[in-house]
Every structure is written in structure tokens, then in C-alpha cells.
Coordinates of C-alpha atoms in Angstrom, one line a residue:
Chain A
X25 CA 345.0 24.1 -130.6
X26 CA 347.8 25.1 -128.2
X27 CA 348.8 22.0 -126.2
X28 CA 352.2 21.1 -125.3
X29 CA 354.5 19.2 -123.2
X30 CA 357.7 19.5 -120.8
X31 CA 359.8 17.7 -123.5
X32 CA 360.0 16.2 -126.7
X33 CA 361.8 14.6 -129.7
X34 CA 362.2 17.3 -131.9
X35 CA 361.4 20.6 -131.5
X36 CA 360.7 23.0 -134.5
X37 CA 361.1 26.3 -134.2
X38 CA 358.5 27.8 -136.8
X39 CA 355.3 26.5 -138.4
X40 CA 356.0 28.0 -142.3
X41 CA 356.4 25.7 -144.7
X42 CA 359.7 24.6 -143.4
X43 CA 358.6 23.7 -139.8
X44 CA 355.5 22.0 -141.0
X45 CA 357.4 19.6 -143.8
X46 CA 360.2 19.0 -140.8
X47 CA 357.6 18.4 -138.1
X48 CA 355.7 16.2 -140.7
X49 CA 358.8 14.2 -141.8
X50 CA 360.0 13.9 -138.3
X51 CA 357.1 12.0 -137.4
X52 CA 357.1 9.6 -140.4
X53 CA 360.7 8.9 -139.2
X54 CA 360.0 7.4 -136.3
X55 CA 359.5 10.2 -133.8
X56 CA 356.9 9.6 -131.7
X57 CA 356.5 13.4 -129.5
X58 CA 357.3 16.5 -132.0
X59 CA 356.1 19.9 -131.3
X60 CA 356.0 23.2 -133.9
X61 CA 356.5 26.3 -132.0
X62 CA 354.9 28.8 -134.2
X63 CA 354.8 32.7 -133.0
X64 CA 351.9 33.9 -135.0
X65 CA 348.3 33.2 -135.1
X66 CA 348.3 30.1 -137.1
X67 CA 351.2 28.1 -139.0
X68 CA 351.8 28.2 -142.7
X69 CA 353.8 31.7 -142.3
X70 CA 354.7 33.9 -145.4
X71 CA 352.7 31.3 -147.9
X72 CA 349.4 32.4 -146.1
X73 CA 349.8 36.0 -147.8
X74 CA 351.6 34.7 -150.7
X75 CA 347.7 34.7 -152.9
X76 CA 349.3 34.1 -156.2
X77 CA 349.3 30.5 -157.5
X78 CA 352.7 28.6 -158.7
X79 CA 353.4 27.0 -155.3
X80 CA 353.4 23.2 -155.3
X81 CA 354.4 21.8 -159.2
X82 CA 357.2 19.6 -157.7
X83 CA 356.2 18.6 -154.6
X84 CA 352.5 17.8 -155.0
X85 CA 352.7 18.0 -159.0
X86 CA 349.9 20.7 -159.5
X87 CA 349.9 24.8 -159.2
X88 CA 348.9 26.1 -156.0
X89 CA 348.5 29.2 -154.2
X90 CA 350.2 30.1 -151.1
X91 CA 347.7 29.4 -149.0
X92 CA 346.6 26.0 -150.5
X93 CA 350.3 24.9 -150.0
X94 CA 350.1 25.9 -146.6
X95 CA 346.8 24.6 -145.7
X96 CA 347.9 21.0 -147.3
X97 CA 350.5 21.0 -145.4
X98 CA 348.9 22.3 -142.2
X99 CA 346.4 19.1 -142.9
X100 CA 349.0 17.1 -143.1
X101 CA 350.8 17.4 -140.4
X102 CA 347.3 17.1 -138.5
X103 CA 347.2 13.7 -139.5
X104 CA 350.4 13.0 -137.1
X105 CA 351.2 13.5 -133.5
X106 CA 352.6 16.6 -134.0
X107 CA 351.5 19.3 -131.6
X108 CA 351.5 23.0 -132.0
X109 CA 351.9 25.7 -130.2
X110 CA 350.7 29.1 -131.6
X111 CA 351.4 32.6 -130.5
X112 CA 354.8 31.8 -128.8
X113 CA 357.7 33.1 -129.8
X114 CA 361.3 31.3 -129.0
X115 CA 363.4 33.2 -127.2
X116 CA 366.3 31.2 -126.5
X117 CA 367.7 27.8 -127.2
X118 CA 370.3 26.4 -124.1
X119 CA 373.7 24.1 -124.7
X120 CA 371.7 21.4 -123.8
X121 CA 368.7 22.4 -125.6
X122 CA 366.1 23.8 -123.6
X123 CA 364.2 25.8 -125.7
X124 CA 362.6 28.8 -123.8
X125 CA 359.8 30.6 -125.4
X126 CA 357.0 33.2 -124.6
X127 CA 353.7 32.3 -124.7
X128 CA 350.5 34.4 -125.2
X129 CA 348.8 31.8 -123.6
X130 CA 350.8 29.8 -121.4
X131 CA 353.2 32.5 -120.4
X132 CA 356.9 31.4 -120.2
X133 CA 357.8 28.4 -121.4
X134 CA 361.1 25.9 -120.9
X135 CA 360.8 22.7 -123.4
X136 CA 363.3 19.9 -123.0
X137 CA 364.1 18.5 -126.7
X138 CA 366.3 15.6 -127.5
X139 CA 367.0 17.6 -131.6
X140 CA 365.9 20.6 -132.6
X141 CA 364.7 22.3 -136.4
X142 CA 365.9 25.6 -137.3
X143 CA 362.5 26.8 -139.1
X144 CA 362.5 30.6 -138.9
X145 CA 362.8 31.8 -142.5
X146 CA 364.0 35.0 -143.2
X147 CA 362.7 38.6 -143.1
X148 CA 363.0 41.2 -145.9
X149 CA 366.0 44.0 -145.6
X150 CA 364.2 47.5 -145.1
X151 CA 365.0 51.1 -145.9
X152 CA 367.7 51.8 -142.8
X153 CA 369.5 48.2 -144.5
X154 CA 370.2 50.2 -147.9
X155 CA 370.4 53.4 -146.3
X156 CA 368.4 55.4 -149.1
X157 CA 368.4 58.9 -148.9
X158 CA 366.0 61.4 -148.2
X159 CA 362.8 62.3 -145.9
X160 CA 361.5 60.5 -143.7
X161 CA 358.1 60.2 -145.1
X162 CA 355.7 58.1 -144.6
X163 CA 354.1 55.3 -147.4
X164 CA 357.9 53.7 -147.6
X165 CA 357.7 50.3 -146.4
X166 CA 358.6 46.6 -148.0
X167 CA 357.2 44.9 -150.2
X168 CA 356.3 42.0 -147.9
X169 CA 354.2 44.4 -145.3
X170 CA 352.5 45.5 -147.9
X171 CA 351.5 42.1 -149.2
X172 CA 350.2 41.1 -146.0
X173 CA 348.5 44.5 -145.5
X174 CA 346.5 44.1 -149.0
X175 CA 346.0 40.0 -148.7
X176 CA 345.4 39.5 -145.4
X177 CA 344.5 42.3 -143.5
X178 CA 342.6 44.2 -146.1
X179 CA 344.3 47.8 -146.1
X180 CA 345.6 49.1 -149.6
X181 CA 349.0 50.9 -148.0
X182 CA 348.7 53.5 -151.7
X183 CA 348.0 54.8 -154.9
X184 CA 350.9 55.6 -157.3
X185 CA 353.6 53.3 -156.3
X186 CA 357.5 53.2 -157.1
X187 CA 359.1 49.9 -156.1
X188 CA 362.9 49.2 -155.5
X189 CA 364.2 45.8 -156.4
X190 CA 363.4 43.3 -158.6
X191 CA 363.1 40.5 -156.6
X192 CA 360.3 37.9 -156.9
X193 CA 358.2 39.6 -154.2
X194 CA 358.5 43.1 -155.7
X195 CA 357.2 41.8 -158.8
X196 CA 354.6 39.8 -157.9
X197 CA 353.5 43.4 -155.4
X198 CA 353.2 45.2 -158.9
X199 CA 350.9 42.9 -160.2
X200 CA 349.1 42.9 -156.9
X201 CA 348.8 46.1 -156.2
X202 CA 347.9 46.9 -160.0
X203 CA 344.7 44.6 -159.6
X204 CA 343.7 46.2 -156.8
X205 CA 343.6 50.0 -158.6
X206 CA 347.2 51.2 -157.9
X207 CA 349.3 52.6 -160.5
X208 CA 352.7 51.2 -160.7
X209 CA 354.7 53.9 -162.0
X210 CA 358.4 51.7 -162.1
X211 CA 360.3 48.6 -161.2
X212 CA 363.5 50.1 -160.1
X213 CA 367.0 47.7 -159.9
X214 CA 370.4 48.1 -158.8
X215 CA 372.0 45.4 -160.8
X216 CA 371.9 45.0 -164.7
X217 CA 369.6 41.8 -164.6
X218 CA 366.1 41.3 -162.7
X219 CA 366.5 39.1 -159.7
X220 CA 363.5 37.7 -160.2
X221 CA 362.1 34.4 -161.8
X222 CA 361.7 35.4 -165.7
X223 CA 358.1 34.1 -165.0
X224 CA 357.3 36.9 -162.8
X225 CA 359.1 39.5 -165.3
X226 CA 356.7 38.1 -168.2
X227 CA 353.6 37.9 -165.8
X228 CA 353.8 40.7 -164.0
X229 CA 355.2 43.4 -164.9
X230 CA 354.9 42.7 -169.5
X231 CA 351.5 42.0 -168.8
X232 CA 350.4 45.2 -167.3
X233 CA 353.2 47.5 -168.9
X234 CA 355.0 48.3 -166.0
X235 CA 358.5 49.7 -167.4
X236 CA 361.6 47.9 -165.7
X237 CA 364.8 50.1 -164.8
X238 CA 367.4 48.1 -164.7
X239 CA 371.1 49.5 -163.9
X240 CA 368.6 52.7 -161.8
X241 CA 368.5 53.4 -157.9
X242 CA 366.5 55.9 -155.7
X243 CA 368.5 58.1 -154.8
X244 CA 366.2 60.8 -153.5
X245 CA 362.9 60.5 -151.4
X246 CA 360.7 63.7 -150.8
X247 CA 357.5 64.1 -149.1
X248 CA 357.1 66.5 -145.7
X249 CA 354.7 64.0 -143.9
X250 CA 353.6 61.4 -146.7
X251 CA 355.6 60.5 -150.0
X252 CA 355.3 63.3 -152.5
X253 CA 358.1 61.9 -155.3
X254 CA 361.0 59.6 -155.7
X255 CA 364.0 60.6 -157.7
X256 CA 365.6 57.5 -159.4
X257 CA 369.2 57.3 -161.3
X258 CA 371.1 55.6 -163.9
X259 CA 374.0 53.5 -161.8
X260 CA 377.2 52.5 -162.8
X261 CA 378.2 49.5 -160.9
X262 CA 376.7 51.2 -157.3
X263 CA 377.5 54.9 -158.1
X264 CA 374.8 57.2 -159.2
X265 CA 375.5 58.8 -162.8
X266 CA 374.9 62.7 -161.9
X267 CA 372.7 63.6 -165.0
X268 CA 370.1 60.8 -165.5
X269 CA 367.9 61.4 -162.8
X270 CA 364.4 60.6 -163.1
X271 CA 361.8 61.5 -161.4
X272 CA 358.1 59.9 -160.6
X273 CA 355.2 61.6 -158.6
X274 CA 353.9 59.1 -155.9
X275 CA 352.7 58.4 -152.7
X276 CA 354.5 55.0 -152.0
X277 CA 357.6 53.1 -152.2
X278 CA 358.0 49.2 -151.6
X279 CA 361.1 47.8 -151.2
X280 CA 362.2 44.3 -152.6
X281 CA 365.6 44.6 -151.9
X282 CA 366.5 41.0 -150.2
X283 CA 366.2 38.8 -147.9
X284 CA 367.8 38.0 -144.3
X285 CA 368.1 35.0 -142.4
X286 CA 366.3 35.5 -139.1
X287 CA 369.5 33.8 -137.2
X288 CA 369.6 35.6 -133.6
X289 CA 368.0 32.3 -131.8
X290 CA 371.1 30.3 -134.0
X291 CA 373.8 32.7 -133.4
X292 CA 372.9 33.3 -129.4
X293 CA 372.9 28.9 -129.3
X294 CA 376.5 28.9 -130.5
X295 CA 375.8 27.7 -134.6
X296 CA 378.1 28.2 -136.9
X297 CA 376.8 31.0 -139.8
X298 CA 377.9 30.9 -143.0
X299 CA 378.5 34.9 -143.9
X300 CA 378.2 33.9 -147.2
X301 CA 374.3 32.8 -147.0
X302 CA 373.8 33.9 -143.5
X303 CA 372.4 31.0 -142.4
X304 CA 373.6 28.1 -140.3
X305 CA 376.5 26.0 -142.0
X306 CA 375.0 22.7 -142.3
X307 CA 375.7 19.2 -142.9
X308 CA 374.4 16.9 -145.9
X309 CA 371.4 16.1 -143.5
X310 CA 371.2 19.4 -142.4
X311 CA 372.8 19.1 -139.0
X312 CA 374.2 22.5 -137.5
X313 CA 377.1 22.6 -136.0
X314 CA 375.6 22.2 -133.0
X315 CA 375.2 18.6 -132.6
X316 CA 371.4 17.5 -132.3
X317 CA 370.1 20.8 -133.7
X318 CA 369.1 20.9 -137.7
X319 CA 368.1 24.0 -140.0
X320 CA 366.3 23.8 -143.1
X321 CA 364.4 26.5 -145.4
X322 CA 365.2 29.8 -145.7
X323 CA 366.5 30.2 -142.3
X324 CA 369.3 28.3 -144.2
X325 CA 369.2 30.1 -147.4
X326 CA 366.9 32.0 -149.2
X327 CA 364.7 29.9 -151.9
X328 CA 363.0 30.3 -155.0
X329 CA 361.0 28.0 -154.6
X330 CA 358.8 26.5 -151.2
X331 CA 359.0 22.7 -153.3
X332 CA 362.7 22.9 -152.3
X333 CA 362.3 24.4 -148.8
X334 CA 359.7 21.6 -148.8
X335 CA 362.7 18.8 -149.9
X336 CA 365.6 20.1 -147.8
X337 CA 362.9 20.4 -144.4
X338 CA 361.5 16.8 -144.9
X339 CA 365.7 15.9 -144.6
X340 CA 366.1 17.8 -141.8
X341 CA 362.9 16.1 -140.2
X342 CA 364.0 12.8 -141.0
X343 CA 367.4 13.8 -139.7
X344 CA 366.2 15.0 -136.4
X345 CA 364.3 12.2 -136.0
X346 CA 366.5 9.6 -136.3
X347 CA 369.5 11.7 -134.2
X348 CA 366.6 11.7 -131.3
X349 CA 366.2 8.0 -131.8
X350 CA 369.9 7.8 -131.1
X351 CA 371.3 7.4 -134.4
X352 CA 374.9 9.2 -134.6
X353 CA 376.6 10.1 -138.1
X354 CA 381.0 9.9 -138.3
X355 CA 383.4 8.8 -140.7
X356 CA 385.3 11.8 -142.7
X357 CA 384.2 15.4 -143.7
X358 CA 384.6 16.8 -147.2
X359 CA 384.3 20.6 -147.3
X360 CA 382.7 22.0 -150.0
X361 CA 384.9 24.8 -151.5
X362 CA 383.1 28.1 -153.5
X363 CA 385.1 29.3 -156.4
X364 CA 385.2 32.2 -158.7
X365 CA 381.6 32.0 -160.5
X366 CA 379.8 30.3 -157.1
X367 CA 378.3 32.4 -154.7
X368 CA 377.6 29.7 -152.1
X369 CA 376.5 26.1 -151.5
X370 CA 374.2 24.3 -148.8
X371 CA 375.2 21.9 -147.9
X372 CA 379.0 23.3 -146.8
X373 CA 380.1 20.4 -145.4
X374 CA 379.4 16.2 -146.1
X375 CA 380.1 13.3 -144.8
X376 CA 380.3 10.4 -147.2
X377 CA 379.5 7.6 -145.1
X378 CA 375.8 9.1 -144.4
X379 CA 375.1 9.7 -148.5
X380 CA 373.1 6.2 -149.8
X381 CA 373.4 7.3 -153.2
X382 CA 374.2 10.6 -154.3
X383 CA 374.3 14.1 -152.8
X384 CA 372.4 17.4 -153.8
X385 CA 374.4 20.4 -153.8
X386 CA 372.6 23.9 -154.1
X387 CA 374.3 26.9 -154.9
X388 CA 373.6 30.5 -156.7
X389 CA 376.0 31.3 -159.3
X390 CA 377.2 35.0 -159.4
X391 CA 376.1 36.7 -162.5
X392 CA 373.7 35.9 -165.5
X393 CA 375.2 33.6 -167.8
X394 CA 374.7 31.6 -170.9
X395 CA 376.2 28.1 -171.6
X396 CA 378.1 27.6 -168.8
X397 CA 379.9 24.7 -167.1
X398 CA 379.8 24.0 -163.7
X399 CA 383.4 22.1 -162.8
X400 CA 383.7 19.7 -159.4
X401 CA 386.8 19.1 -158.7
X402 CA 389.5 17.4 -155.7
X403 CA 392.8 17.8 -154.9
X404 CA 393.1 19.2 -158.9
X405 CA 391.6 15.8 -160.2
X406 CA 388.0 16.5 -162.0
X407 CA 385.3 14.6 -160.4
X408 CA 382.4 15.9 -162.2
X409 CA 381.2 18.4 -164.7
X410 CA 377.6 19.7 -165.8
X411 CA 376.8 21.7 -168.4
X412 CA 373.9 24.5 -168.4
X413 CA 372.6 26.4 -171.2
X414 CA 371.3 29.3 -169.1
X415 CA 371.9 30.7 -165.5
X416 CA 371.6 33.5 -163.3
X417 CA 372.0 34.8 -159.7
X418 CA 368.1 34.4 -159.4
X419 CA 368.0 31.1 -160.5
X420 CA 369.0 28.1 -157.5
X421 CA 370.8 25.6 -159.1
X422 CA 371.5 22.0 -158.4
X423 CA 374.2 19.7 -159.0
X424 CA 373.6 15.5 -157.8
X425 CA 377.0 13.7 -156.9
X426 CA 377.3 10.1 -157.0
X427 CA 378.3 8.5 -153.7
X428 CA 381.0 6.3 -155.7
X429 CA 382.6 10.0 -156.9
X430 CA 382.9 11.4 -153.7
X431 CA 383.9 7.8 -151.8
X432 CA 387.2 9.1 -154.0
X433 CA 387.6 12.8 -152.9
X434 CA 389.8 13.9 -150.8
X435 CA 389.2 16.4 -147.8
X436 CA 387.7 19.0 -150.1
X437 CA 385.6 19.3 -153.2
X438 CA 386.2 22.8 -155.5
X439 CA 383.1 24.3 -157.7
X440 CA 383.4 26.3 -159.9
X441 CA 381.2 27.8 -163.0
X442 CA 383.3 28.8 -166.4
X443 CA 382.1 29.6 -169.9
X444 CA 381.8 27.0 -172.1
Chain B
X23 CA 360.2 32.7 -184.8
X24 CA 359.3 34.2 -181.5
X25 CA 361.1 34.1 -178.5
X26 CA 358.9 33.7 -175.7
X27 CA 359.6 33.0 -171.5
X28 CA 357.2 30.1 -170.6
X29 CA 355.4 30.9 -167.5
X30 CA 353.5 27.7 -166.6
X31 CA 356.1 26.8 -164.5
X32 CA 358.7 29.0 -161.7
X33 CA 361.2 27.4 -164.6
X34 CA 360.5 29.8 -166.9
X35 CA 361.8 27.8 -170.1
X36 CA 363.2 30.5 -173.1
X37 CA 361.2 28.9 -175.8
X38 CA 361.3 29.5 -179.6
X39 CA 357.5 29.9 -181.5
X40 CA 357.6 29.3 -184.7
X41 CA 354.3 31.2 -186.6
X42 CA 355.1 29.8 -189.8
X43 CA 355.0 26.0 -188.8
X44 CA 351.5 25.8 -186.8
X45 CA 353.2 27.5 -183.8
X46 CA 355.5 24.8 -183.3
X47 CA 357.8 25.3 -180.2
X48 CA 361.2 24.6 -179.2
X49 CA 363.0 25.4 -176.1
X50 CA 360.5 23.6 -173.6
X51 CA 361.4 21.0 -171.2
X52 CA 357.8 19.8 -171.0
X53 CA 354.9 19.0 -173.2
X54 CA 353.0 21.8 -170.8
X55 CA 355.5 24.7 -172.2
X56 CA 354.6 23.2 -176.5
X57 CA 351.3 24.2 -175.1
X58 CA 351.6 27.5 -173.9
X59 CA 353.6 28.5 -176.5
X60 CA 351.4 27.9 -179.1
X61 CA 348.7 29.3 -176.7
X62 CA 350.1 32.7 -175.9
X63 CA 350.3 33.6 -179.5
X64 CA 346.9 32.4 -180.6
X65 CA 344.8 33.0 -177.4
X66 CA 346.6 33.9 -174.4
X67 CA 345.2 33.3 -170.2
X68 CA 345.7 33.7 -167.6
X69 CA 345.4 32.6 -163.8
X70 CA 344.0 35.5 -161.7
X71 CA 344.5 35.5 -157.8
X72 CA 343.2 37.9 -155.4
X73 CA 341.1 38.0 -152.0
X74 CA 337.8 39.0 -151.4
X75 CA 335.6 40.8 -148.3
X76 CA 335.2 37.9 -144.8
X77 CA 333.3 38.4 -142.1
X78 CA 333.9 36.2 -138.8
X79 CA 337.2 34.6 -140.2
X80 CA 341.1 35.2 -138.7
X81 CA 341.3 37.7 -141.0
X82 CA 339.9 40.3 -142.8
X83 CA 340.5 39.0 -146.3
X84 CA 340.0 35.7 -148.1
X85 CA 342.0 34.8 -150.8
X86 CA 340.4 33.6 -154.4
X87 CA 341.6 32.8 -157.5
X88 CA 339.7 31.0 -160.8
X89 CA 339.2 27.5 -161.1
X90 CA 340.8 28.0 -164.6
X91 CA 342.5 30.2 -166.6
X92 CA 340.8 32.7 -167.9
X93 CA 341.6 35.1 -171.4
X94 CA 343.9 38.0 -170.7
X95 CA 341.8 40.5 -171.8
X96 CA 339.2 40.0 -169.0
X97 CA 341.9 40.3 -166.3
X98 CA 340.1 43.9 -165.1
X99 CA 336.9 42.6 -165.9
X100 CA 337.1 39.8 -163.5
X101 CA 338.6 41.8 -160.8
X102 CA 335.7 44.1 -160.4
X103 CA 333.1 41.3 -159.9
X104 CA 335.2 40.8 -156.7
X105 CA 334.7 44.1 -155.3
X106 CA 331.5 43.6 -153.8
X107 CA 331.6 39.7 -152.5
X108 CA 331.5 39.7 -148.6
X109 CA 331.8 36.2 -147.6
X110 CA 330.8 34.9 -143.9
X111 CA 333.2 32.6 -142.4
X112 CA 333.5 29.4 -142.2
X113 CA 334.8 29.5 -145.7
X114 CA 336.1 25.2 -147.1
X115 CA 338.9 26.1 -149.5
X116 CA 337.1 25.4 -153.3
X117 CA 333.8 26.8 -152.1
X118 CA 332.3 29.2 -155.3
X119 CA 332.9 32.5 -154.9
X120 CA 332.0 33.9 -158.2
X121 CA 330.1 31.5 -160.3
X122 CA 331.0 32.7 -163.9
X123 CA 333.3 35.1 -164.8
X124 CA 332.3 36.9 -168.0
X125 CA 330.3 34.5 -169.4
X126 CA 333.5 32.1 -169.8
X127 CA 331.8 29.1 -167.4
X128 CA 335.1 30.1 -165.0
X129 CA 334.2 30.8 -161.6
X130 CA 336.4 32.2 -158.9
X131 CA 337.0 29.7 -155.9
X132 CA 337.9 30.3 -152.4
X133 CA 341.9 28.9 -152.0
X134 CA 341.8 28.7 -148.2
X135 CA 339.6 27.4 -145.5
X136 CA 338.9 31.1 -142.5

């Protein structure tokens, strides 16, 4: 399955569900030579370990599993002239876009593209990223290993099990690994909310009483060669309250403590990162700031959901398609200003005279709220306002502006999120 | 009144049960979450995923999951009839893995092709 040319179109760099909606979209856009460059075995990335269903209510209106999304996907990009190369891993992408990669089959590679899509997704923060004290045991390793160790390649990593972090992933692990026999002793969190979809804290955890600790850390691991016990405590704000320790008799600890952006290929090109997100600062299209070379997915931002990595990559596909066709984008730039209440948005910049109708603006807002109001605003003049009844950090929201609104902004837009 | 989180969809909807008015619900965005309101409190299911045994394929495990819902309490119950499938590769994504699960008519269902 691993053909491939000197050069081409558009080049993805990563078959997950990013890469394959980009590479799919790029060809219904008019490009006629796109390639995938994927570095495992076979595309789909982190959906093929992601077993549970829920994948898929937007974008193909039913409930999926991970690996149906992915194999859909994967079918449909068959359908095109897409090729794909498997087992290669980019290394480096040149000034004038020469993407060099390593190939298990072909050996090194240097591949010409006209546009290239940032597909690489993120990877999960580990144990030496949060610095958590204690022995060096083994039986500590994140949630995401462990997933693909129980789903995919059949190992069950252990048998009492603490895990730290919240996050959608940890969750759906202590369901996961409660099926298979393990006992999940806790659910540890740092912050005073789960950073998880409510979904996953009803399903997973409620439904097989796992207790929650929310506002509780590790903050001591012991075990000479394996995990013997995990000492968690109370928190206030980051600081362990001396006092409240607690402690639980296991042999493992998963980590759900975030993810990261996997942007060395980005940052060694010369794009722009936002330190905010940690991903590329794009363009309403998703264009870099490299000109020609597109990011979409959670190599942009992390998701909640693949529908919208789905959404943002098929804009990015058409985008790179039509840029290697020779279509070119100017006119003004608005940039998108963060205020007190918005953690980020994607996109960070936009140009009015590429938006047909409206624009979709994503952003995380920076603490669970109730009903809120989310205020757009330029040069002090209101623009647009949208009221929510709930939010929360865990929870991507989206806002739609109206061409005709911003045709009147000036060289910034402000959001910001208030109590209503 | 209870206060449920509706889990048909990553949404999660708070909705509002009420037991004394034929488990009418408020709160949901969809006619999906009236339904699973009323459902959870009368008789709750559940989608169960896992992976099963595969010889010959990429990897080592397949993953599975039932072709419908099935009721909470046999989560366990259905899990254990997994623990000795082996499957031999090629496996077609929907092929029958478990015909019925517990005498419910459910069966589990292979959710890739390997």
C-alpha cells in the first residue's frame, strides 16, 4: 500500500483522522496528486485504540467507535487518488517545502509539495512533564499507552490502579480497565472540576463507583521495583494541604494529565506557535504562517471531539488544495484578541475577504461557569454577543460571525466571557 | 424531579426527570435525550465496547462492541462471554462475534475490519 511519488499537490503529514479528512477534502477540491505520510503501521492513528463508541454523531450522524470512524474514513479516502505512505516518519519540512522523511521501506525520502497539512496530533504529557514525586517504580505510565497496550496489543499493564487526571482519556481507561478485571481504586484531579465530558463522568466512573477526588494530587509514589502505593492529597490551588493525605495500595498509576501538540516538524519549518494552544497560529482557512503550509486537528489544538477535527481538517484540505491550484488569499487581517474569561481561539487571525458567509471561532473558556455571556467586540463598539447557559474548560465552544459584522471591524476583534 | 447528565451524546445535556409526570424531561436539546431520560430511570443500557482474542490480523486484539444497547445490569455478564472468543483474521467490520448476549437477542459485532 506504500507507493509514492517525487512530488505532489498537497502533502499531509499524518494519516489520523485529521490527515485522512485533509487528504480526502483535498482531493474533492480539485487536487489531483495528494499523498498521506503516515509513520505507523496503518492510518486512522489514536481512533484505532479508541474502542469506545461516541465517535461520529455530527459528522456521519450516528455513534461510532474509534475504529469504525477511522476505517470510514480510511475507505474513503480509498475512493480518491490519494496515496499513502505507511511506516515513514517526517523528519523535516524545507523553506521551500521539501518534506524529507524516513522510510521503513523505501529508506530516505525527499518529496516536493506545492502545500502542505500539519496532521500530527498531539501526544499525552507524562510523569517527568508534572514532575511527581517519588520512586522510580515501574507500572506508572499514561493513560494513552495503556489503552493501546489493553486494545490493541492485548497486554493488561495491572491490577489495582490509581489514575491522575480527569481528562476524557483517564476516564474512559477506568471504565476500560474495570471491564477487563482491574480495580480502579480513584480518579485523582488537580483542579476543582473534571476535565472531562460530563458523559464520561456519568458513564464511567458513576456507573462502576469509581470515587472522583477532585481538588487531590499524588504527591508520593512508592514501590522498590514495581508500584507498591500512591499517596494522594487535598490541594489548595496547586499546594499540597499537609494533613489530608490519602493513601491507596496499588500496582499502577495512569496519567491523564493533558495533551501536547507534537510541533517540532512546525517549529524546526519556521511556523508561528501560539504558546497559548501550542499549536501553529493559523488563518480562517487554516493557513500557517508559513505560506502554502496548513495545520488542522489537534496538532492545532486539542479537541473534544474527532467531528470537529474532522470539520476544521476538510478546511484545511480544501484550503491546501485550492492554494496548490494557485489560488492566493489578501485583503486585511483582523486579529482575534483573548480576554479575561477566554483561554484561546483558533482561528487567531482572519481575513474578511476569504469568509463567504460567516466565520467559526473556537475557544476554551477558563473556568466552569454557569449562564455566561460571551461579548465580541472592536475598537470598544459591540459586534456580537451569545449567551450560554452552561460552560467549562472541558467543553470547546463555538461562536459563528456574520461576514457583514466583521466587513465592519476594525484591525482587531476582543472576546471575552462575563457572568450574566 | 431528578437531575440527570444525558449521555447519548459527547454534549452531555443537564436534564431535569420528572417521576411524577410520566418521566417527562426537560433540559434536552434533542428528542434522543426525552428518551433517555425517561429510560435511565425506568430501565437503564447501556453500549458495551471491548476487544476480543485475533489470530493472523495486525494486531493482537479486535475490537467489539453490541449491536445494541444492552441493560446495565448485564455489563459483567456480557464481558465474560468475551473471554474465550479467538477470532482468525480476516475479520469485515459487523461480522457476529457473539450471537446473543444473555438471552437479550443482542449480539456483540466486530467494529473493525484485521
Amino acid at each position: 500500500m506504500s507507493n509514492y511519488d517525487k512530488h505532489y499537490e498537497v502533502v499531509v503529514v499524518g494519516g489520523g483522522p485529521a490527515g485522512l479528512a485533509a487528504a480526502y477534502s483535498a482531493c474533492q477540491n480539485g487536487a489531483k496528486k495528494v499523498l498521506i505520510i503516515e509513520r505507523d503501521r496503518e492510518v486512522g492513528g489514536i481512533l484505532n485504540q479508541c474502542v469506545h463508541n461516541g465517535f461520529g454523531l455530527h459528522y456521519f450522524k450516528e455513534e461510532l467507535t474509534g475504529p469504525e470512524y477511522a476505517g470510514r474514513f480510511a475507505d474513503m479516502v480509498k475512493g480518491t487518488c490519494a496515496d499513502i505512505l505507511v511506516d515513514t516518519m517526517v523528519l523535516e519540512i524545507t523553506p521551500d517545502k521539501i518534506v524529507k522523511c524516513a522510510s521503513q521501506q523505501h529508506g530516505y525520502l525527499a518529496i516536493k509539495a506545492d502545500a502542505v497539512v500539519l496532521c500530527m496530533g498531539c501526544r499525552e504529557r507524562t510523569r517527568g512533564a508534572i514532575e511527581i514525586p517519588g520512586d522510580r517504580s515501574a507500572g506508572v505510565l499514561t493513560a494513552g499507552t495503556a489503552q493501546r497496550y489493553v486494545n490493541m496489543e492485548g497486554y493488561m499493564p495491572g491490577k489495582k490502579v490509581v489514575i491522575l487526571g480527569s481528562g476524557d482519556i483517564g476516564l474512559i481507561m477506568a471504565r476500560r480497565m474495570t471491564l477487563e478485571g482491574a480495580k480502579v481504586l480513584a480518579v485523582v484531579e488537580l483542579s476543582p472540576y473534571s476535565n472531562g465530558l460530563n458523559r464520561n463522568i456519568v458513564q464511567c466512573l458513576n456507573d462502576y463507583d469509581i470515587p472522583l477526588y477532585l481538588s487531590h494530587t499524588i504527591t508520593n509514589i512508592v514501590g522498590k521495583t514495581r508500584v507498591e502505593k500512591v499517596v494522594i492529597s487535598e490541594v489548595d490551588g496547586f499546594t499540597p494541604i499537609p494533613g489530608t493525605e490519602i493513601e491507596f495500595e496499588c500496582d499502577t498509576v495512569l496519567l491523564s494529565v493533558g495533551l501536547i501538540p507534537e510541533n517540532e516538524i512546525s517549529i524546526r519549518a519556521g511556523v508561528t506557535i501560539d504558546p497559548r494552544t501550542r499549536g501553529a497560529v493559523v488563518y480562517e482557512n487554516m493557513q500557517t504562517s508559513m505560506e502554502g503550509v496548513f495545520a488542522s486537528g489537534n496538532v492545532v489544538h486539542v479537541h473534544d471531539l474527532v467531528d470537529f477535527v474532522t470539520g476544521e481538517s476538510i478546511r484545511a484540505g480544501a484550503a491546501a488544495a485550492e492554494f496548490a491550484l494557485g489560488k492566493r488569499i489578501g485583503g486585511r487581517v483582523i486579529d482575534v484578541v483573548t480576554k479575561p474569561g477566554v483561554n484561546y481561539t483558533v482561528p487567531q487571525k482572519i481575513r474578511p475577504d476569504n469568509i463567504e458567509k460567516s466565520v467559526d471561532i473556537f475557544f476554551r473558556t477558563n473556568k466552569v461557569r454557569g449562564n455566561s455571556i460571551i461579548r465580541v467586540t472592536s475598537d470598544g463598539a459591540k459586534v456580537a454577543e451569545f449567551k450560554r447557559e452552561h460552560m467549562a474548560p472541558g467543553e470547546m465552544e463555538k461562536i459563528t460571525i456574520p461576514k457583514v459584522l466583521l466587513d465592519r471591524c476594525g484591525d482587531s476583534i476582543e472576546i471575552v466571557v462575563e457572568d450574566a | 424531579m431528578k437531575e440527570l447528565i444525558c449521555i447519548v451524546c459527547p454534549k452531555g445535556c443537564h436534564l431535569k426527570v420528572d417521576e411524577n409526570d410520566n418521566y417527562s424531561v426537560t433540559g434536552n436539546d434533542c428528542p434522543r435525550g426525552a428518551e433517555y431520560g425517561k429510560k435511565e430511570l425506568t430501565a437503564p443500557t447501556r453500549m458495551i465496547t471491548s476487544t476480543v482474542k485475533v489470530r493472523g490480523g495486525l494486531y493482537s486484539r479486535c475490537p467489539v462492541k453490541t449491536a445494541a444497547p444492552i441493560p446495565k445490569g448485564l455489563i459483567f455478564e456480557a464481558m465474560k462471554l468475551l473471554d474465550n472468543v479467538e477470532l482468525q483474521a480476516p475479520v469485515r467490520v459487523g461480522d457476529v462475534v457473539v450471537e446473543d448476549i444473555c438471552g437479550t437477542g443482542i449480539a456483540f459485532i466486530a467494529a473493525r475490519n484485521l
